[in-house]
Amino acid sequence: MARLNRLFAVYAAVLVLAPAVASAAGLGEKEVAKMTSFGGACQKCELSGRKLVGARFVGANFAGAALVGADLRTARFIGSNFSGADLSRADLSDADMMGANFNGANLSNARLRATEAKGVMFGSANLTRADLSDAKATGANFGKAQMQGAILRAAEARGGMFGEADLTKADLSDIGAQGANFSKSTLHGTKLRAAALQAANFTKASAQGADFQDAEMTGANLSWGRFDKASFRATELQAVNMTGGSFHGADFRDADMRRTVISGADLSRARNLDQDQLDGACGDARTKVAAGLYVKTCNHVRAVVRRHDPQAAARAEAAAEARAEARAEAAEAAIEARAAARTVGRVTPPSPPSAPSSPSPPNPR
């Protein structure tokens, strides 16, 4: 039965590909017609090197498929499963990946420039040296992904999940990653110049030698992270939580540290950190700074760390939508009620016909 199911899946894929393959058979090419639509299951299919420009994958299961070097520009991956697929060196520029699953896929050296990848799953995927410049990846999940040398310049990754991902020497310059989660991630030598990282979470991140110059990090959480030899030149660090962090050799020239919490942080060997900057911050007895500098104690200051919880965020959004819908329905009902009241006020119901008067009884006199 299992063999019959596999044969059926392959037969279904052949039916989809047959017209394009037949047209290319005489030319010896690997080209598939534009706007070809794929559905059903084609697990572990061999489509390496195929020209699939503009193809549509709708509800398809291509788990474990081989698409090495495939041309998938402007393709659409709607609700499709490509987990464990090999898309190394594939070109997915300008593709739309709505609701797609690329968990565990091999996308090393792939091009995903200007790709729409909002909410897409890339968990534990291999994105080594992949190019995601200008990609729209709001809310995408890159947890535990291998992203060494990846390029995400000017990408949009608000609320993205990069927890435990390896971004060693990746280029995230100008990225929009407000509220993103980088907890326990590896950011050795990573470029984050001019990045928008407001309220981002770098708890326990390993970011030695990372470049945060000119980044906007207001309200970010850097607690218990290692930022040795990192650059925070001209970085906005207002209201940042740096509790317990290590900053040996980190460069703070012109960094704004107003309302920054440095309790328990080791800044004893930080570079270009002056008293004016420390006057805007606060710490505790565990805070270490260079000789001749001092830190005021945080009074009644409590750093609140909000853990990124996608399910809680989804519930909150659903509740907000429900409240908005209820308010809209109530407003509509009120409008209808007022309209009905005006109608009643304009139309006077007719008076019931008066009963005929009965003749007076005869006078007994």
mmCIF file of C-alpha atoms in Angstrom:
data_model
loop_
_atom_site.group_PDB
_atom_site.id
_atom_site.type_symbol
_atom_site.label_atom_id
_atom_site.label_comp_id
_atom_site.label_asym_id
_atom_site.label_seq_id
_atom_site.Cartn_x
_atom_site.Cartn_y
_atom_site.Cartn_z
ATOM 1 C CA MET A 1 0.000 0.000 0.000
ATOM 2 C CA ALA A 2 2.844 2.407 0.869
ATOM 3 C CA ARG A 3 4.469 1.699 -2.502
ATOM 4 C CA LEU A 4 1.147 2.331 -4.250
ATOM 5 C CA ASN A 5 0.801 5.699 -2.487
ATOM 6 C CA ARG A 6 4.310 6.717 -3.536
ATOM 7 C CA LEU A 7 3.605 5.717 -7.125
ATOM 8 C CA PHE A 8 0.392 7.750 -7.032
ATOM 9 C CA ALA A 9 2.234 10.822 -5.719
ATOM 10 C CA VAL A 10 4.872 10.559 -8.449
ATOM 11 C CA TYR A 11 2.159 10.055 -11.070
ATOM 12 C CA ALA A 12 0.362 13.185 -9.853
ATOM 13 C CA ALA A 13 3.575 15.202 -10.071
ATOM 14 C CA VAL A 14 4.240 13.873 -13.574
ATOM 15 C CA LEU A 15 0.771 14.980 -14.671
ATOM 16 C CA VAL A 16 1.541 18.490 -13.441
ATOM 17 C CA LEU A 17 4.932 18.599 -15.101
ATOM 18 C CA ALA A 18 4.058 16.639 -18.243
ATOM 19 C CA PRO A 19 3.109 19.550 -20.568
ATOM 20 C CA ALA A 20 6.239 21.548 -19.715
ATOM 21 C CA VAL A 21 8.569 18.553 -19.787
ATOM 22 C CA ALA A 22 7.124 17.423 -23.112
ATOM 23 C CA SER A 23 7.690 20.841 -24.655
ATOM 24 C CA ALA A 24 11.288 20.907 -23.446
ATOM 25 C CA ALA A 25 12.120 17.276 -24.220
ATOM 26 C CA GLY A 26 13.020 17.940 -27.832
ATOM 27 C CA LEU A 27 15.304 20.819 -26.874
ATOM 28 C CA GLY A 28 17.048 19.039 -24.058
ATOM 29 C CA GLU A 29 16.242 21.941 -21.719
ATOM 30 C CA LYS A 30 15.174 21.912 -18.088
ATOM 31 C CA GLU A 31 12.625 24.665 -18.435
ATOM 32 C CA VAL A 32 9.135 24.557 -16.933
ATOM 33 C CA ALA A 33 6.500 26.897 -18.316
ATOM 34 C CA LYS A 34 5.726 30.086 -16.446
ATOM 35 C CA MET A 35 2.797 30.098 -14.020
ATOM 36 C CA THR A 36 2.901 26.306 -13.712
ATOM 37 C CA SER A 37 0.791 25.317 -10.713
ATOM 38 C CA PHE A 38 1.835 22.558 -8.321
ATOM 39 C CA GLY A 39 -0.378 20.873 -5.754
ATOM 40 C CA GLY A 40 -0.621 17.577 -3.933
ATOM 41 C CA ALA A 41 2.426 15.681 -2.726
ATOM 42 C CA CYS A 42 5.789 15.351 -4.419
ATOM 43 C CA GLN A 43 8.070 14.462 -1.555
ATOM 44 C CA LYS A 44 11.748 14.017 -2.425
ATOM 45 C CA CYS A 45 11.069 15.014 -6.034
ATOM 46 C CA GLU A 46 14.108 15.796 -8.191
ATOM 47 C CA LEU A 47 13.719 19.266 -9.714
ATOM 48 C CA SER A 48 17.276 20.533 -9.472
ATOM 49 C CA GLY A 49 18.234 23.137 -12.062
ATOM 50 C CA ARG A 50 14.651 23.564 -13.288
ATOM 51 C CA LYS A 51 13.457 26.941 -14.529
ATOM 52 C CA LEU A 52 10.338 27.514 -12.439
ATOM 53 C CA VAL A 53 9.970 31.265 -12.822
ATOM 54 C CA GLY A 54 6.497 32.358 -11.667
ATOM 55 C CA ALA A 55 5.470 28.841 -10.575
ATOM 56 C CA ARG A 56 2.698 28.496 -7.984
ATOM 57 C CA PHE A 57 2.916 25.961 -5.149
ATOM 58 C CA VAL A 58 -0.500 25.922 -3.487
ATOM 59 C CA GLY A 59 -0.984 23.586 -0.529
ATOM 60 C CA ALA A 60 1.787 21.401 -1.926
ATOM 61 C CA ASN A 61 4.005 19.011 0.007
ATOM 62 C CA PHE A 62 7.552 19.062 -1.365
ATOM 63 C CA ALA A 63 9.237 17.938 1.865
ATOM 64 C CA GLY A 64 12.744 16.692 1.157
ATOM 65 C CA ALA A 65 12.547 17.666 -2.525
ATOM 66 C CA ALA A 66 15.730 18.557 -4.434
ATOM 67 C CA LEU A 67 15.610 22.002 -6.073
ATOM 68 C CA VAL A 68 19.330 22.712 -6.123
ATOM 69 C CA GLY A 69 20.054 25.765 -8.277
ATOM 70 C CA ALA A 70 16.412 26.011 -9.390
ATOM 71 C CA ASP A 71 15.171 29.316 -10.819
ATOM 72 C CA LEU A 72 12.162 30.208 -8.646
ATOM 73 C CA ARG A 73 12.023 33.946 -9.166
ATOM 74 C CA THR A 74 8.567 35.441 -8.483
ATOM 75 C CA ALA A 75 7.293 31.978 -7.499
ATOM 76 C CA ARG A 76 4.478 31.695 -4.966
ATOM 77 C CA PHE A 77 4.627 29.214 -2.078
ATOM 78 C CA ILE A 78 1.125 29.401 -0.603
ATOM 79 C CA GLY A 79 0.585 27.170 2.426
ATOM 80 C CA SER A 80 3.182 24.721 1.115
ATOM 81 C CA ASN A 81 5.624 22.450 2.906
ATOM 82 C CA PHE A 82 9.283 22.472 1.871
ATOM 83 C CA SER A 83 10.691 21.225 5.159
ATOM 84 C CA GLY A 84 14.012 19.456 4.679
ATOM 85 C CA ALA A 85 14.112 20.399 0.987
ATOM 86 C CA ASP A 86 17.422 21.203 -0.712
ATOM 87 C CA LEU A 87 17.204 24.681 -2.257
ATOM 88 C CA SER A 88 20.904 25.465 -2.091
ATOM 89 C CA ARG A 89 21.952 28.024 -4.731
ATOM 90 C CA ALA A 90 18.316 28.434 -5.758
ATOM 91 C CA ASP A 91 17.067 31.863 -6.831
ATOM 92 C CA LEU A 92 13.879 32.830 -4.968
ATOM 93 C CA SER A 93 14.104 36.570 -5.558
ATOM 94 C CA ASP A 94 10.760 38.399 -5.366
ATOM 95 C CA ALA A 95 9.006 35.167 -4.326
ATOM 96 C CA ASP A 96 5.895 35.124 -2.127
ATOM 97 C CA MET A 97 6.059 32.568 0.704
ATOM 98 C CA MET A 98 2.745 33.109 2.457
ATOM 99 C CA GLY A 99 2.217 30.418 5.113
ATOM 100 C CA ALA A 100 5.138 28.305 3.844
ATOM 101 C CA ASN A 101 7.257 25.926 5.905
ATOM 102 C CA PHE A 102 11.020 25.743 5.242
ATOM 103 C CA ASN A 103 11.997 24.232 8.591
ATOM 104 C CA GLY A 104 15.250 22.303 8.267
ATOM 105 C CA ALA A 105 15.595 23.205 4.580
ATOM 106 C CA ASN A 106 18.963 23.816 2.928
ATOM 107 C CA LEU A 107 18.965 27.368 1.550
ATOM 108 C CA SER A 108 22.704 27.899 1.655
ATOM 109 C CA ASN A 109 23.917 30.395 -0.967
ATOM 110 C CA ALA A 110 20.303 30.902 -2.059
ATOM 111 C CA ARG A 111 18.998 34.278 -3.260
ATOM 112 C CA LEU A 112 15.898 35.522 -1.467
ATOM 113 C CA ARG A 113 16.190 39.193 -2.331
ATOM 114 C CA ALA A 114 12.960 41.210 -1.845
ATOM 115 C CA THR A 115 11.128 38.003 -0.931
ATOM 116 C CA GLU A 116 7.793 38.209 0.921
ATOM 117 C CA ALA A 117 8.410 35.876 3.856
ATOM 118 C CA LYS A 118 6.113 37.244 6.561
ATOM 119 C CA GLY A 119 5.515 34.641 9.261
ATOM 120 C CA VAL A 120 7.410 31.974 7.298
ATOM 121 C CA MET A 121 9.065 29.107 9.197
ATOM 122 C CA PHE A 122 12.834 28.803 8.732
ATOM 123 C CA GLY A 123 13.529 27.011 12.011
ATOM 124 C CA SER A 124 16.831 25.063 12.015
ATOM 125 C CA ALA A 125 17.246 25.841 8.299
ATOM 126 C CA ASN A 126 20.660 26.254 6.671
ATOM 127 C CA LEU A 127 20.816 29.847 5.406
ATOM 128 C CA THR A 128 24.600 30.079 5.300
ATOM 129 C CA ARG A 129 25.602 32.939 2.965
ATOM 130 C CA ALA A 130 21.988 33.282 1.809
ATOM 131 C CA ASP A 131 21.028 36.724 0.468
ATOM 132 C CA LEU A 132 17.832 38.094 2.056
ATOM 133 C CA SER A 133 18.462 41.750 1.269
ATOM 134 C CA ASP A 134 15.257 43.834 1.273
ATOM 135 C CA ALA A 135 13.223 40.760 2.251
ATOM 136 C CA LYS A 136 9.918 41.289 4.082
ATOM 137 C CA ALA A 137 10.188 38.791 6.944
ATOM 138 C CA THR A 138 8.019 40.310 9.672
ATOM 139 C CA GLY A 139 7.311 37.691 12.325
ATOM 140 C CA ALA A 140 9.353 35.029 10.529
ATOM 141 C CA ASN A 141 10.897 32.238 12.611
ATOM 142 C CA PHE A 142 14.652 31.732 12.177
ATOM 143 C CA GLY A 143 15.102 29.943 15.500
ATOM 144 C CA LYS A 144 18.259 27.772 15.620
ATOM 145 C CA ALA A 145 18.958 28.524 11.941
ATOM 146 C CA GLN A 146 22.487 28.437 10.559
ATOM 147 C CA MET A 147 22.936 31.929 9.108
ATOM 148 C CA GLN A 148 26.706 32.400 9.050
ATOM 149 C CA GLY A 149 27.600 35.056 6.506
ATOM 150 C CA ALA A 150 23.948 35.624 5.564
ATOM 151 C CA ILE A 151 22.986 39.013 4.140
ATOM 152 C CA LEU A 152 19.877 40.720 5.522
ATOM 153 C CA ARG A 153 20.672 44.307 4.584
ATOM 154 C CA ALA A 154 17.596 46.567 4.800
ATOM 155 C CA ALA A 155 15.384 43.537 5.471
ATOM 156 C CA GLU A 156 12.139 43.979 7.405
ATOM 157 C CA ALA A 157 12.090 41.535 10.335
ATOM 158 C CA ARG A 158 9.921 43.195 13.000
ATOM 159 C CA GLY A 159 9.046 40.655 15.673
ATOM 160 C CA GLY A 160 11.272 38.078 14.000
ATOM 161 C CA MET A 161 12.501 35.102 16.018
ATOM 162 C CA PHE A 162 16.249 34.483 15.869
ATOM 163 C CA GLY A 163 16.605 32.672 19.171
ATOM 164 C CA GLU A 164 19.712 30.417 19.249
ATOM 165 C CA ALA A 165 20.421 31.209 15.588
ATOM 166 C CA ASP A 166 24.049 31.431 14.436
ATOM 167 C CA LEU A 167 24.514 34.780 12.696
ATOM 168 C CA THR A 168 28.297 34.827 12.812
ATOM 169 C CA LYS A 169 29.641 37.503 10.429
ATOM 170 C CA ALA A 170 26.186 38.032 8.963
ATOM 171 C CA ASP A 171 25.289 41.464 7.562
ATOM 172 C CA LEU A 172 22.171 42.932 9.191
ATOM 173 C CA SER A 173 22.952 46.562 8.401
ATOM 174 C CA ASP A 174 19.860 48.801 8.239
ATOM 175 C CA ILE A 175 17.609 45.893 9.203
ATOM 176 C CA GLY A 176 14.241 46.732 10.751
ATOM 177 C CA ALA A 177 14.053 44.271 13.642
ATOM 178 C CA GLN A 178 12.026 46.109 16.272
ATOM 179 C CA GLY A 179 10.865 43.723 18.977
ATOM 180 C CA ALA A 180 12.811 40.831 17.444
ATOM 181 C CA ASN A 181 14.095 38.002 19.629
ATOM 182 C CA PHE A 182 17.845 37.303 19.444
ATOM 183 C CA SER A 183 18.073 35.536 22.815
ATOM 184 C CA LYS A 184 20.964 33.047 23.043
ATOM 185 C CA SER A 185 21.918 33.820 19.448
ATOM 186 C CA THR A 186 25.508 33.904 18.184
ATOM 187 C CA LEU A 187 26.471 37.268 16.697
ATOM 188 C CA HIS A 188 30.268 37.081 16.481
ATOM 189 C CA GLY A 189 31.449 39.848 14.162
ATOM 190 C CA THR A 190 27.890 40.489 12.972
ATOM 191 C CA LYS A 191 27.173 43.840 11.293
ATOM 192 C CA LEU A 192 24.131 45.633 12.720
ATOM 193 C CA ARG A 193 25.036 49.159 11.693
ATOM 194 C CA ALA A 194 22.133 51.628 11.665
ATOM 195 C CA ALA A 195 19.776 48.762 12.519
ATOM 196 C CA ALA A 196 16.355 49.481 14.055
ATOM 197 C CA LEU A 197 16.439 47.274 17.165
ATOM 198 C CA GLN A 198 14.063 49.054 19.519
ATOM 199 C CA ALA A 199 12.789 46.684 22.242
ATOM 200 C CA ALA A 200 14.746 43.791 20.721
ATOM 201 C CA ASN A 201 15.754 40.937 23.024
ATOM 202 C CA PHE A 202 19.448 39.992 23.170
ATOM 203 C CA THR A 203 19.291 38.124 26.474
ATOM 204 C CA LYS A 204 22.305 35.805 26.862
ATOM 205 C CA ALA A 205 23.409 36.551 23.307
ATOM 206 C CA SER A 206 27.053 35.929 22.385
ATOM 207 C CA ALA A 207 27.931 39.042 20.391
ATOM 208 C CA GLN A 208 31.682 39.450 20.665
ATOM 209 C CA GLY A 209 32.939 41.885 18.069
ATOM 210 C CA ALA A 210 29.443 42.754 16.812
ATOM 211 C CA ASP A 211 29.009 46.175 15.198
ATOM 212 C CA PHE A 212 26.010 48.152 16.534
ATOM 213 C CA GLN A 213 27.282 51.551 15.400
ATOM 214 C CA ASP A 214 24.495 54.111 14.832
ATOM 215 C CA ALA A 215 21.850 51.490 15.725
ATOM 216 C CA GLU A 216 18.572 52.424 17.419
ATOM 217 C CA MET A 217 18.312 50.172 20.493
ATOM 218 C CA THR A 218 16.013 52.107 22.813
ATOM 219 C CA GLY A 219 14.343 49.740 25.287
ATOM 220 C CA ALA A 220 16.353 46.713 24.132
ATOM 221 C CA ASN A 221 17.340 43.909 26.512
ATOM 222 C CA LEU A 222 21.052 43.028 26.581
ATOM 223 C CA SER A 223 21.009 41.336 29.975
ATOM 224 C CA TRP A 224 23.572 38.605 30.689
ATOM 225 C CA GLY A 225 24.946 38.816 27.169
ATOM 226 C CA ARG A 226 28.582 38.878 26.072
ATOM 227 C CA PHE A 227 29.387 41.990 24.037
ATOM 228 C CA ASP A 228 33.153 42.012 24.402
ATOM 229 C CA LYS A 229 34.871 44.196 21.753
ATOM 230 C CA ALA A 230 31.492 45.147 20.292
ATOM 231 C CA SER A 231 31.011 48.628 18.852
ATOM 232 C CA PHE A 232 28.257 50.846 20.272
ATOM 233 C CA ARG A 233 29.552 54.040 18.692
ATOM 234 C CA ALA A 234 26.798 56.687 18.485
ATOM 235 C CA THR A 235 24.281 53.990 19.374
ATOM 236 C CA GLU A 236 20.950 54.884 20.993
ATOM 237 C CA LEU A 237 21.034 52.893 24.251
ATOM 238 C CA GLN A 238 18.324 54.771 26.114
ATOM 239 C CA ALA A 239 16.430 52.684 28.693
ATOM 240 C CA VAL A 240 18.388 49.578 27.686
ATOM 241 C CA ASN A 241 18.720 46.727 30.185
ATOM 242 C CA MET A 242 22.410 45.735 30.356
ATOM 243 C CA THR A 243 22.137 43.849 33.636
ATOM 244 C CA GLY A 244 24.911 41.293 34.145
ATOM 245 C CA GLY A 245 26.394 41.848 30.688
ATOM 246 C CA SER A 246 30.079 41.643 29.766
ATOM 247 C CA PHE A 247 31.527 44.555 27.758
ATOM 248 C CA HIS A 248 35.301 44.056 27.825
ATOM 249 C CA GLY A 249 36.838 46.270 25.163
ATOM 250 C CA ALA A 250 33.432 47.432 23.885
ATOM 251 C CA ASP A 251 33.447 50.912 22.318
ATOM 252 C CA PHE A 252 30.856 53.380 23.685
ATOM 253 C CA ARG A 253 32.034 56.590 22.011
ATOM 254 C CA ASP A 254 29.066 59.036 21.754
ATOM 255 C CA ALA A 255 26.581 56.363 22.861
ATOM 256 C CA ASP A 256 23.399 57.687 24.512
ATOM 257 C CA MET A 257 22.967 55.861 27.841
ATOM 258 C CA ARG A 258 20.206 57.852 29.485
ATOM 259 C CA ARG A 259 18.068 55.701 31.818
ATOM 260 C CA THR A 260 20.219 52.679 30.965
ATOM 261 C CA VAL A 261 20.336 49.987 33.660
ATOM 262 C CA ILE A 262 23.860 48.583 34.129
ATOM 263 C CA SER A 263 23.350 46.670 37.375
ATOM 264 C CA GLY A 264 25.912 43.888 37.644
ATOM 265 C CA ALA A 265 27.418 44.759 34.246
ATOM 266 C CA ASP A 266 31.170 44.607 33.724
ATOM 267 C CA LEU A 267 32.257 47.848 32.039
ATOM 268 C CA SER A 268 35.645 47.996 33.734
ATOM 269 C CA ARG A 269 37.520 47.640 30.453
ATOM 270 C CA ALA A 270 35.036 49.365 28.158
ATOM 271 C CA ARG A 271 36.497 51.969 25.792
ATOM 272 C CA ASN A 272 35.444 55.604 25.344
ATOM 273 C CA LEU A 273 32.979 55.457 28.229
ATOM 274 C CA ASP A 274 32.982 58.717 30.217
ATOM 275 C CA GLN A 275 31.375 60.039 33.370
ATOM 276 C CA ASP A 276 28.778 62.092 31.482
ATOM 277 C CA GLN A 277 27.396 58.901 29.953
ATOM 278 C CA LEU A 278 27.394 57.093 33.290
ATOM 279 C CA ASP A 279 25.587 60.015 34.930
ATOM 280 C CA GLY A 280 22.566 59.190 32.790
ATOM 281 C CA ALA A 281 22.690 55.482 33.691
ATOM 282 C CA CYS A 282 22.311 53.666 36.984
ATOM 283 C CA GLY A 283 23.623 50.459 38.499
ATOM 284 C CA ASP A 284 24.330 48.756 41.796
ATOM 285 C CA ALA A 285 27.208 47.566 43.946
ATOM 286 C CA ARG A 286 28.000 44.799 41.465
ATOM 287 C CA THR A 287 28.544 47.190 38.552
ATOM 288 C CA LYS A 288 32.171 47.419 37.460
ATOM 289 C CA VAL A 289 33.556 50.545 35.801
ATOM 290 C CA ALA A 290 37.064 51.878 35.196
ATOM 291 C CA ALA A 291 38.989 53.552 37.987
ATOM 292 C CA GLY A 292 37.980 57.174 38.516
ATOM 293 C CA LEU A 293 34.411 56.615 37.283
ATOM 294 C CA TYR A 294 31.366 56.010 39.425
ATOM 295 C CA VAL A 295 27.776 54.911 38.930
ATOM 296 C CA LYS A 296 24.725 56.085 40.808
ATOM 297 C CA THR A 297 22.462 53.478 42.338
ATOM 298 C CA CYS A 298 19.179 52.722 40.648
ATOM 299 C CA ASN A 299 16.402 53.912 42.953
ATOM 300 C CA HIS A 300 13.060 52.236 42.574
ATOM 301 C CA VAL A 301 14.031 51.037 39.120
ATOM 302 C CA ARG A 302 12.985 47.634 37.997
ATOM 303 C CA ALA A 303 13.900 46.300 34.599
ATOM 304 C CA VAL A 304 10.914 44.554 33.097
ATOM 305 C CA VAL A 305 11.836 41.840 30.612
ATOM 306 C CA ARG A 306 8.958 40.742 28.409
ATOM 307 C CA ARG A 307 9.505 37.352 26.868
ATOM 308 C CA HIS A 308 8.428 36.999 23.297
ATOM 309 C CA ASP A 309 5.408 34.714 23.271
ATOM 310 C CA PRO A 310 3.920 34.268 19.777
ATOM 311 C CA GLN A 311 0.830 32.489 21.123
ATOM 312 C CA ALA A 312 0.149 35.228 23.665
ATOM 313 C CA ALA A 313 0.653 37.857 20.962
ATOM 314 C CA ALA A 314 -1.784 36.013 18.670
ATOM 315 C CA ARG A 315 -4.347 35.770 21.479
ATOM 316 C CA ALA A 316 -3.977 39.458 22.262
ATOM 317 C CA GLU A 317 -4.404 40.360 18.588
ATOM 318 C CA ALA A 318 -7.483 38.136 18.276
ATOM 319 C CA ALA A 319 -8.968 39.677 21.414
ATOM 320 C CA ALA A 320 -8.308 43.186 20.084
ATOM 321 C CA GLU A 321 -9.989 42.292 16.790
ATOM 322 C CA ALA A 322 -12.957 40.829 18.651
ATOM 323 C CA ARG A 323 -13.293 43.996 20.738
ATOM 324 C CA ALA A 324 -13.087 46.159 17.632
ATOM 325 C CA GLU A 325 -15.721 44.028 15.905
ATOM 326 C CA ALA A 326 -17.977 44.197 18.960
ATOM 327 C CA ARG A 327 -17.615 47.986 19.074
ATOM 328 C CA ALA A 328 -18.440 48.204 15.373
ATOM 329 C CA GLU A 329 -21.533 46.018 15.814
ATOM 330 C CA ALA A 330 -22.658 48.071 18.809
ATOM 331 C CA ALA A 331 -22.209 51.294 16.871
ATOM 332 C CA GLU A 332 -24.173 49.877 13.934
ATOM 333 C CA ALA A 333 -26.961 48.729 16.243
ATOM 334 C CA ALA A 334 -27.094 52.176 17.855
ATOM 335 C CA ILE A 335 -27.361 53.825 14.434
ATOM 336 C CA GLU A 336 -30.191 51.479 13.448
ATOM 337 C CA ALA A 337 -31.971 52.143 16.737
ATOM 338 C CA ARG A 338 -31.737 55.913 16.268
ATOM 339 C CA ALA A 339 -33.002 55.581 12.701
ATOM 340 C CA ALA A 340 -35.934 53.488 13.887
ATOM 341 C CA ALA A 341 -36.728 56.019 16.603
ATOM 342 C CA ARG A 342 -36.778 58.870 14.080
ATOM 343 C CA THR A 343 -39.085 56.865 11.834
ATOM 344 C CA VAL A 344 -41.479 56.215 14.692
ATOM 345 C CA GLY A 345 -41.479 59.918 15.589
ATOM 346 C CA ARG A 346 -42.381 60.970 12.029
ATOM 347 C CA VAL A 347 -45.202 58.469 11.444
ATOM 348 C CA THR A 348 -48.274 58.844 13.669
ATOM 349 C CA PRO A 349 -50.317 55.651 13.810
ATOM 350 C CA PRO A 350 -53.971 56.137 12.768
ATOM 351 C CA SER A 351 -56.526 56.431 15.584
ATOM 352 C CA PRO A 352 -58.839 53.451 15.941
ATOM 353 C CA PRO A 353 -62.359 54.080 14.541
ATOM 354 C CA SER A 354 -64.775 55.343 17.188
ATOM 355 C CA ALA A 355 -67.535 52.946 18.178
ATOM 356 C CA PRO A 356 -71.056 53.934 17.007
ATOM 357 C CA SER A 357 -73.059 55.621 19.741
ATOM 358 C CA SER A 358 -75.959 53.526 21.013
ATOM 359 C CA PRO A 359 -79.426 55.151 21.216
ATOM 360 C CA SER A 360 -80.452 56.450 24.610
ATOM 361 C CA PRO A 361 -82.929 54.229 26.424
ATOM 362 C CA PRO A 362 -86.543 55.556 26.465
ATOM 363 C CA ASN A 363 -87.520 57.687 29.416
ATOM 364 C CA PRO A 364 -89.864 55.654 31.562
ATOM 365 C CA ARG A 365 -91.731 58.803 32.285
#
